């Protein structure tokens, strides 16, 4: 549910696009202004208390929610609000969401969403990091992409996801290398070209821990 459904055309490419073509993922965008309070398409208003900015009104959001629930019937979705004030989205949450049949992502905008709608109809607020962006659309696309690549049959090789950063909680992946074996005087670690599976496994564990210690202490 978004003010800018056209932004989600970006998900027609790469892995989310592949997931949609295969039928593993169905994505439908609902334009919030279709549920506006008047013929001018108004969905926001000034905040009580006199602070700067605008707030998404509860009525258009509720009308949009009712419309979506009517389409889904008994299959009630998990209601997510993309909000800078939400809990931080991570790989563990992506795994949990990937198991759910229906998810409704509400894209916050302006100063935020009227808290009464949040209290009554939002199951979870999510943020993709401790910073503020213009709206919830790009964060929503991030969540959708993270979920799509975990759906069965989407990745060509499921082992690819199992070696990603954060597949193990709070653990980064290891550095990766490809041909040529030497580049600008730098060589590939000898363990990776040894053909010795146990040496490779141990190198990867050590390199993963070192990278995690360096970048996510």
mmCIF file of C-alpha atoms in Angstrom:
data_model
loop_
_atom_site.group_PDB
_atom_site.id
_atom_site.type_symbol
_atom_site.label_atom_id
_atom_site.label_comp_id
_atom_site.label_asym_id
_atom_site.label_seq_id
_atom_site.Cartn_x
_atom_site.Cartn_y
_atom_site.Cartn_z
ATOM 1 C CA UNK A 1 0.000 0.000 0.000
ATOM 2 C CA UNK A 2 1.897 3.004 -1.315
ATOM 3 C CA UNK A 3 1.752 6.538 -2.668
ATOM 4 C CA UNK A 4 4.249 5.609 -5.392
ATOM 5 C CA UNK A 5 3.369 2.216 -6.941
ATOM 6 C CA UNK A 6 5.423 3.018 -10.050
ATOM 7 C CA UNK A 7 8.620 2.697 -8.008
ATOM 8 C CA UNK A 8 8.048 -1.028 -7.623
ATOM 9 C CA UNK A 9 8.608 -1.621 -11.328
ATOM 10 C CA UNK A 10 12.259 -2.013 -10.311
ATOM 11 C CA UNK A 11 11.316 -5.390 -8.854
ATOM 12 C CA UNK A 12 10.547 -6.750 -12.314
ATOM 13 C CA UNK A 13 14.260 -7.339 -12.778
ATOM 14 C CA UNK A 14 16.856 -9.577 -11.095
ATOM 15 C CA UNK A 15 15.825 -12.109 -8.457
ATOM 16 C CA UNK A 16 12.403 -10.674 -7.446
ATOM 17 C CA UNK A 17 11.481 -10.604 -11.145
ATOM 18 C CA UNK A 18 12.558 -14.221 -11.480
ATOM 19 C CA UNK A 19 10.495 -15.126 -8.413
ATOM 20 C CA UNK A 20 7.409 -13.476 -9.924
ATOM 21 C CA UNK A 21 7.849 -15.181 -13.290
ATOM 22 C CA UNK A 22 8.174 -18.574 -11.618
ATOM 23 C CA UNK A 23 5.078 -18.008 -9.502
ATOM 24 C CA UNK A 24 6.985 -18.233 -6.225
ATOM 25 C CA UNK A 25 6.160 -14.586 -5.474
ATOM 26 C CA UNK A 26 3.026 -12.622 -6.250
ATOM 27 C CA UNK A 27 3.316 -8.862 -5.816
ATOM 28 C CA UNK A 28 0.405 -6.441 -6.069
ATOM 29 C CA UNK A 29 0.718 -2.690 -5.511
ATOM 30 C CA UNK A 30 -2.244 -0.704 -4.193
ATOM 31 C CA UNK A 31 -2.275 3.063 -4.781
ATOM 32 C CA UNK A 32 -3.120 4.850 -1.540
ATOM 33 C CA UNK A 33 -4.703 7.854 -3.302
ATOM 34 C CA UNK A 34 -7.439 5.582 -4.638
ATOM 35 C CA UNK A 35 -8.710 5.582 -1.053
ATOM 36 C CA UNK A 36 -8.381 9.341 -0.509
ATOM 37 C CA UNK A 37 -10.814 11.314 1.664
ATOM 38 C CA UNK A 38 -11.865 13.663 -1.159
ATOM 39 C CA UNK A 39 -11.809 14.151 -4.932
ATOM 40 C CA UNK A 40 -8.482 15.968 -4.672
ATOM 41 C CA UNK A 41 -6.708 12.786 -3.607
ATOM 42 C CA UNK A 42 -5.945 13.962 -0.074
ATOM 43 C CA UNK A 43 -4.413 11.302 2.154
ATOM 44 C CA UNK A 44 -2.445 13.452 4.614
ATOM 45 C CA UNK A 45 -2.941 16.356 7.006
ATOM 46 C CA UNK A 46 -1.113 18.594 9.471
ATOM 47 C CA UNK A 47 -0.073 16.982 12.748
ATOM 48 C CA UNK A 48 -1.801 17.897 15.985
ATOM 49 C CA UNK A 49 0.564 19.757 18.287
ATOM 50 C CA UNK A 50 1.889 22.105 15.642
ATOM 51 C CA UNK A 51 5.123 20.371 14.547
ATOM 52 C CA UNK A 52 6.439 20.601 11.007
ATOM 53 C CA UNK A 53 5.609 18.082 8.304
ATOM 54 C CA UNK A 54 2.514 16.130 7.266
ATOM 55 C CA UNK A 55 0.996 12.905 8.577
ATOM 56 C CA UNK A 56 -0.819 10.143 6.672
ATOM 57 C CA UNK A 57 -4.447 10.157 7.805
ATOM 58 C CA UNK A 58 -5.955 6.953 9.195
ATOM 59 C CA UNK A 59 -9.083 6.841 6.999
ATOM 60 C CA UNK A 60 -7.394 6.243 3.597
ATOM 61 C CA UNK A 61 -5.122 3.634 5.162
ATOM 62 C CA UNK A 62 -8.105 1.830 6.703
ATOM 63 C CA UNK A 63 -10.068 1.948 3.429
ATOM 64 C CA UNK A 64 -7.041 0.551 1.635
ATOM 65 C CA UNK A 65 -6.643 -2.170 4.234
ATOM 66 C CA UNK A 66 -10.324 -3.137 3.983
ATOM 67 C CA UNK A 67 -10.045 -3.345 0.197
ATOM 68 C CA UNK A 68 -7.001 -5.612 0.418
ATOM 69 C CA UNK A 69 -8.613 -7.819 3.065
ATOM 70 C CA UNK A 70 -11.649 -8.128 0.800
ATOM 71 C CA UNK A 71 -9.422 -9.381 -2.027
ATOM 72 C CA UNK A 72 -7.639 -11.887 0.204
ATOM 73 C CA UNK A 73 -10.740 -13.198 1.958
ATOM 74 C CA UNK A 74 -9.887 -15.328 4.969
ATOM 75 C CA UNK A 75 -6.124 -15.248 4.319
ATOM 76 C CA UNK A 76 -5.306 -12.315 6.601
ATOM 77 C CA UNK A 77 -1.860 -10.862 5.842
ATOM 78 C CA UNK A 78 0.890 -9.971 8.265
ATOM 79 C CA UNK A 79 0.701 -6.168 8.418
ATOM 80 C CA UNK A 80 4.102 -4.459 8.217
ATOM 81 C CA UNK A 81 4.710 -0.716 8.350
ATOM 82 C CA UNK A 82 7.988 0.551 6.981
ATOM 83 C CA UNK A 83 9.009 3.166 9.525
ATOM 84 C CA UNK A 84 12.260 4.683 10.767
ATOM 85 C CA UNK A 85 10.934 4.021 14.270
ATOM 86 C CA UNK A 86 10.555 0.273 13.642
ATOM 87 C CA UNK A 87 12.688 -2.645 14.673
ATOM 88 C CA UNK A 88 15.732 -3.274 12.504
ATOM 89 C CA UNK A 89 15.096 -5.705 9.641
ATOM 90 C CA UNK A 90 17.666 -8.493 9.403
ATOM 91 C CA UNK A 91 18.232 -11.863 7.761
ATOM 92 C CA UNK A 92 16.527 -13.795 10.554
ATOM 93 C CA UNK A 93 13.384 -11.709 10.081
ATOM 94 C CA UNK A 94 13.595 -12.242 6.322
ATOM 95 C CA UNK A 95 13.641 -16.019 6.874
ATOM 96 C CA UNK A 96 10.554 -15.795 9.097
ATOM 97 C CA UNK A 97 8.639 -13.596 6.668
ATOM 98 C CA UNK A 98 9.544 -15.870 3.749
ATOM 99 C CA UNK A 99 7.475 -18.622 5.409
ATOM 100 C CA UNK A 100 4.299 -16.488 5.504
ATOM 101 C CA UNK A 101 1.609 -16.833 2.862
ATOM 102 C CA UNK A 102 0.502 -13.190 2.743
ATOM 103 C CA UNK A 103 2.237 -9.980 3.791
ATOM 104 C CA UNK A 104 0.898 -6.443 3.554
ATOM 105 C CA UNK A 105 3.630 -3.810 3.495
ATOM 106 C CA UNK A 106 2.433 -0.281 4.227
ATOM 107 C CA UNK A 107 4.837 2.385 3.023
ATOM 108 C CA UNK A 108 5.046 5.258 5.464
ATOM 109 C CA UNK A 109 5.601 8.752 4.102
ATOM 110 C CA UNK A 110 5.885 12.381 5.147
ATOM 111 C CA UNK A 111 6.190 12.764 8.929
ATOM 112 C CA UNK A 112 4.699 9.327 9.479
ATOM 113 C CA UNK A 113 1.404 7.499 9.948
ATOM 114 C CA UNK A 114 -1.381 8.420 12.367
ATOM 115 C CA UNK A 115 -0.610 6.358 15.459
ATOM 116 C CA UNK A 116 -4.224 5.246 15.888
ATOM 117 C CA UNK A 117 -4.044 3.287 12.641
ATOM 118 C CA UNK A 118 -0.714 1.807 13.687
ATOM 119 C CA UNK A 119 -2.066 0.725 17.081
ATOM 120 C CA UNK A 120 -5.174 -0.857 15.601
ATOM 121 C CA UNK A 121 -3.993 -2.432 12.359
ATOM 122 C CA UNK A 122 -0.206 -2.817 12.153
ATOM 123 C CA UNK A 123 1.356 -6.043 13.409
ATOM 124 C CA UNK A 124 4.960 -4.894 13.159
ATOM 125 C CA UNK A 125 6.984 -1.792 12.326
ATOM 126 C CA UNK A 126 10.204 -2.400 10.392
ATOM 127 C CA UNK A 127 13.218 -0.227 9.578
ATOM 128 C CA UNK A 128 16.136 -1.109 7.292
ATOM 129 C CA UNK A 129 18.615 0.985 9.284
ATOM 130 C CA UNK A 130 19.184 3.848 11.658
ATOM 131 C CA UNK A 131 18.668 6.638 9.142
ATOM 132 C CA UNK A 132 15.719 8.362 7.465
ATOM 133 C CA UNK A 133 14.783 8.139 3.776
ATOM 134 C CA UNK A 134 11.980 9.950 1.933
ATOM 135 C CA UNK A 135 9.419 7.173 2.209
ATOM 136 C CA UNK A 136 8.827 3.510 2.847
ATOM 137 C CA UNK A 137 9.021 2.409 -0.790
ATOM 138 C CA UNK A 138 12.747 1.714 -1.064
ATOM 139 C CA UNK A 139 12.809 -0.005 2.361
ATOM 140 C CA UNK A 140 9.795 -2.085 1.263
ATOM 141 C CA UNK A 141 11.635 -3.123 -1.907
ATOM 142 C CA UNK A 142 14.605 -4.119 0.224
ATOM 143 C CA UNK A 143 12.375 -6.351 2.348
ATOM 144 C CA UNK A 144 10.707 -7.878 -0.721
ATOM 145 C CA UNK A 145 14.062 -8.598 -2.364
ATOM 146 C CA UNK A 146 15.429 -10.219 0.800
ATOM 147 C CA UNK A 147 12.338 -12.420 1.072
ATOM 148 C CA UNK A 148 12.155 -13.317 -2.634
ATOM 149 C CA UNK A 149 15.630 -14.842 -2.768
ATOM 150 C CA UNK A 150 14.719 -17.182 0.100
ATOM 151 C CA UNK A 151 11.613 -18.619 -1.563
ATOM 152 C CA UNK A 152 11.882 -22.218 -2.785
ATOM 153 C CA UNK A 153 13.194 -22.596 -6.315
ATOM 154 C CA UNK A 154 14.075 -18.928 -6.851
ATOM 155 C CA UNK A 155 17.868 -19.140 -6.598
ATOM 156 C CA UNK A 156 19.523 -21.410 -9.106
ATOM 157 C CA UNK A 157 21.652 -22.904 -6.332
ATOM 158 C CA UNK A 158 20.140 -22.785 -2.835
ATOM 159 C CA UNK A 159 23.622 -23.224 -1.376
ATOM 160 C CA UNK A 160 24.365 -19.715 -2.612
ATOM 161 C CA UNK A 161 22.067 -18.261 0.065
ATOM 162 C CA UNK A 162 23.519 -20.552 2.725
ATOM 163 C CA UNK A 163 26.960 -18.977 2.309
ATOM 164 C CA UNK A 164 25.720 -15.375 2.386
ATOM 165 C CA UNK A 165 26.445 -12.949 5.180
ATOM 166 C CA UNK A 166 23.971 -13.370 8.061
ATOM 167 C CA UNK A 167 22.828 -16.860 7.019
ATOM 168 C CA UNK A 168 24.377 -17.695 10.357
ATOM 169 C CA UNK A 169 23.026 -15.113 12.825
ATOM 170 C CA UNK A 170 25.356 -12.135 13.377
ATOM 171 C CA UNK A 171 28.029 -13.673 11.138
ATOM 172 C CA UNK A 172 29.355 -12.122 7.941
ATOM 173 C CA UNK A 173 30.357 -14.220 4.962
ATOM 174 C CA UNK A 174 33.963 -14.698 3.923
ATOM 175 C CA UNK A 175 35.855 -12.864 1.153
ATOM 176 C CA UNK A 176 35.430 -14.423 -2.279
ATOM 177 C CA UNK A 177 37.851 -14.699 -5.211
ATOM 178 C CA UNK A 178 37.728 -15.708 -8.861
ATOM 179 C CA UNK A 179 40.115 -15.844 -11.830
ATOM 180 C CA UNK A 180 42.801 -14.697 -12.485
ATOM 181 C CA UNK A 181 44.732 -16.243 -9.626
ATOM 182 C CA UNK A 182 46.994 -13.169 -9.503
ATOM 183 C CA UNK A 183 45.791 -9.575 -9.971
ATOM 184 C CA UNK A 184 47.989 -6.485 -9.592
ATOM 185 C CA UNK A 185 50.455 -8.461 -7.491
ATOM 186 C CA UNK A 186 47.777 -9.853 -5.182
ATOM 187 C CA UNK A 187 47.168 -13.588 -5.109
ATOM 188 C CA UNK A 188 44.286 -15.795 -4.081
ATOM 189 C CA UNK A 189 44.756 -17.384 -0.608
ATOM 190 C CA UNK A 190 46.595 -20.648 -1.129
ATOM 191 C CA UNK A 191 43.974 -22.630 0.822
ATOM 192 C CA UNK A 192 41.314 -21.834 -1.803
ATOM 193 C CA UNK A 193 43.399 -23.221 -4.652
ATOM 194 C CA UNK A 194 44.715 -26.226 -2.724
ATOM 195 C CA UNK A 195 41.819 -28.521 -3.630
ATOM 196 C CA UNK A 196 41.839 -29.626 0.034
ATOM 197 C CA UNK A 197 38.243 -29.403 1.261
ATOM 198 C CA UNK A 198 39.062 -29.342 4.967
ATOM 199 C CA UNK A 199 41.658 -26.582 4.530
ATOM 200 C CA UNK A 200 39.120 -24.567 2.528
ATOM 201 C CA UNK A 201 36.437 -25.073 5.177
ATOM 202 C CA UNK A 202 38.712 -23.949 7.997
ATOM 203 C CA UNK A 203 39.933 -20.932 6.004
ATOM 204 C CA UNK A 204 36.353 -19.828 5.382
ATOM 205 C CA UNK A 205 35.419 -20.081 9.064
ATOM 206 C CA UNK A 206 38.477 -18.111 10.114
ATOM 207 C CA UNK A 207 38.013 -15.473 7.394
ATOM 208 C CA UNK A 208 34.327 -15.096 8.280
ATOM 209 C CA UNK A 209 35.127 -14.534 11.940
ATOM 210 C CA UNK A 210 37.887 -12.055 11.117
ATOM 211 C CA UNK A 211 35.626 -10.064 8.796
ATOM 212 C CA UNK A 212 32.821 -10.058 11.355
ATOM 213 C CA UNK A 213 35.216 -8.862 14.076
ATOM 214 C CA UNK A 214 36.458 -6.088 11.787
ATOM 215 C CA UNK A 215 33.172 -4.814 10.321
ATOM 216 C CA UNK A 216 30.567 -5.818 12.947
ATOM 217 C CA UNK A 217 32.403 -5.801 16.283
#
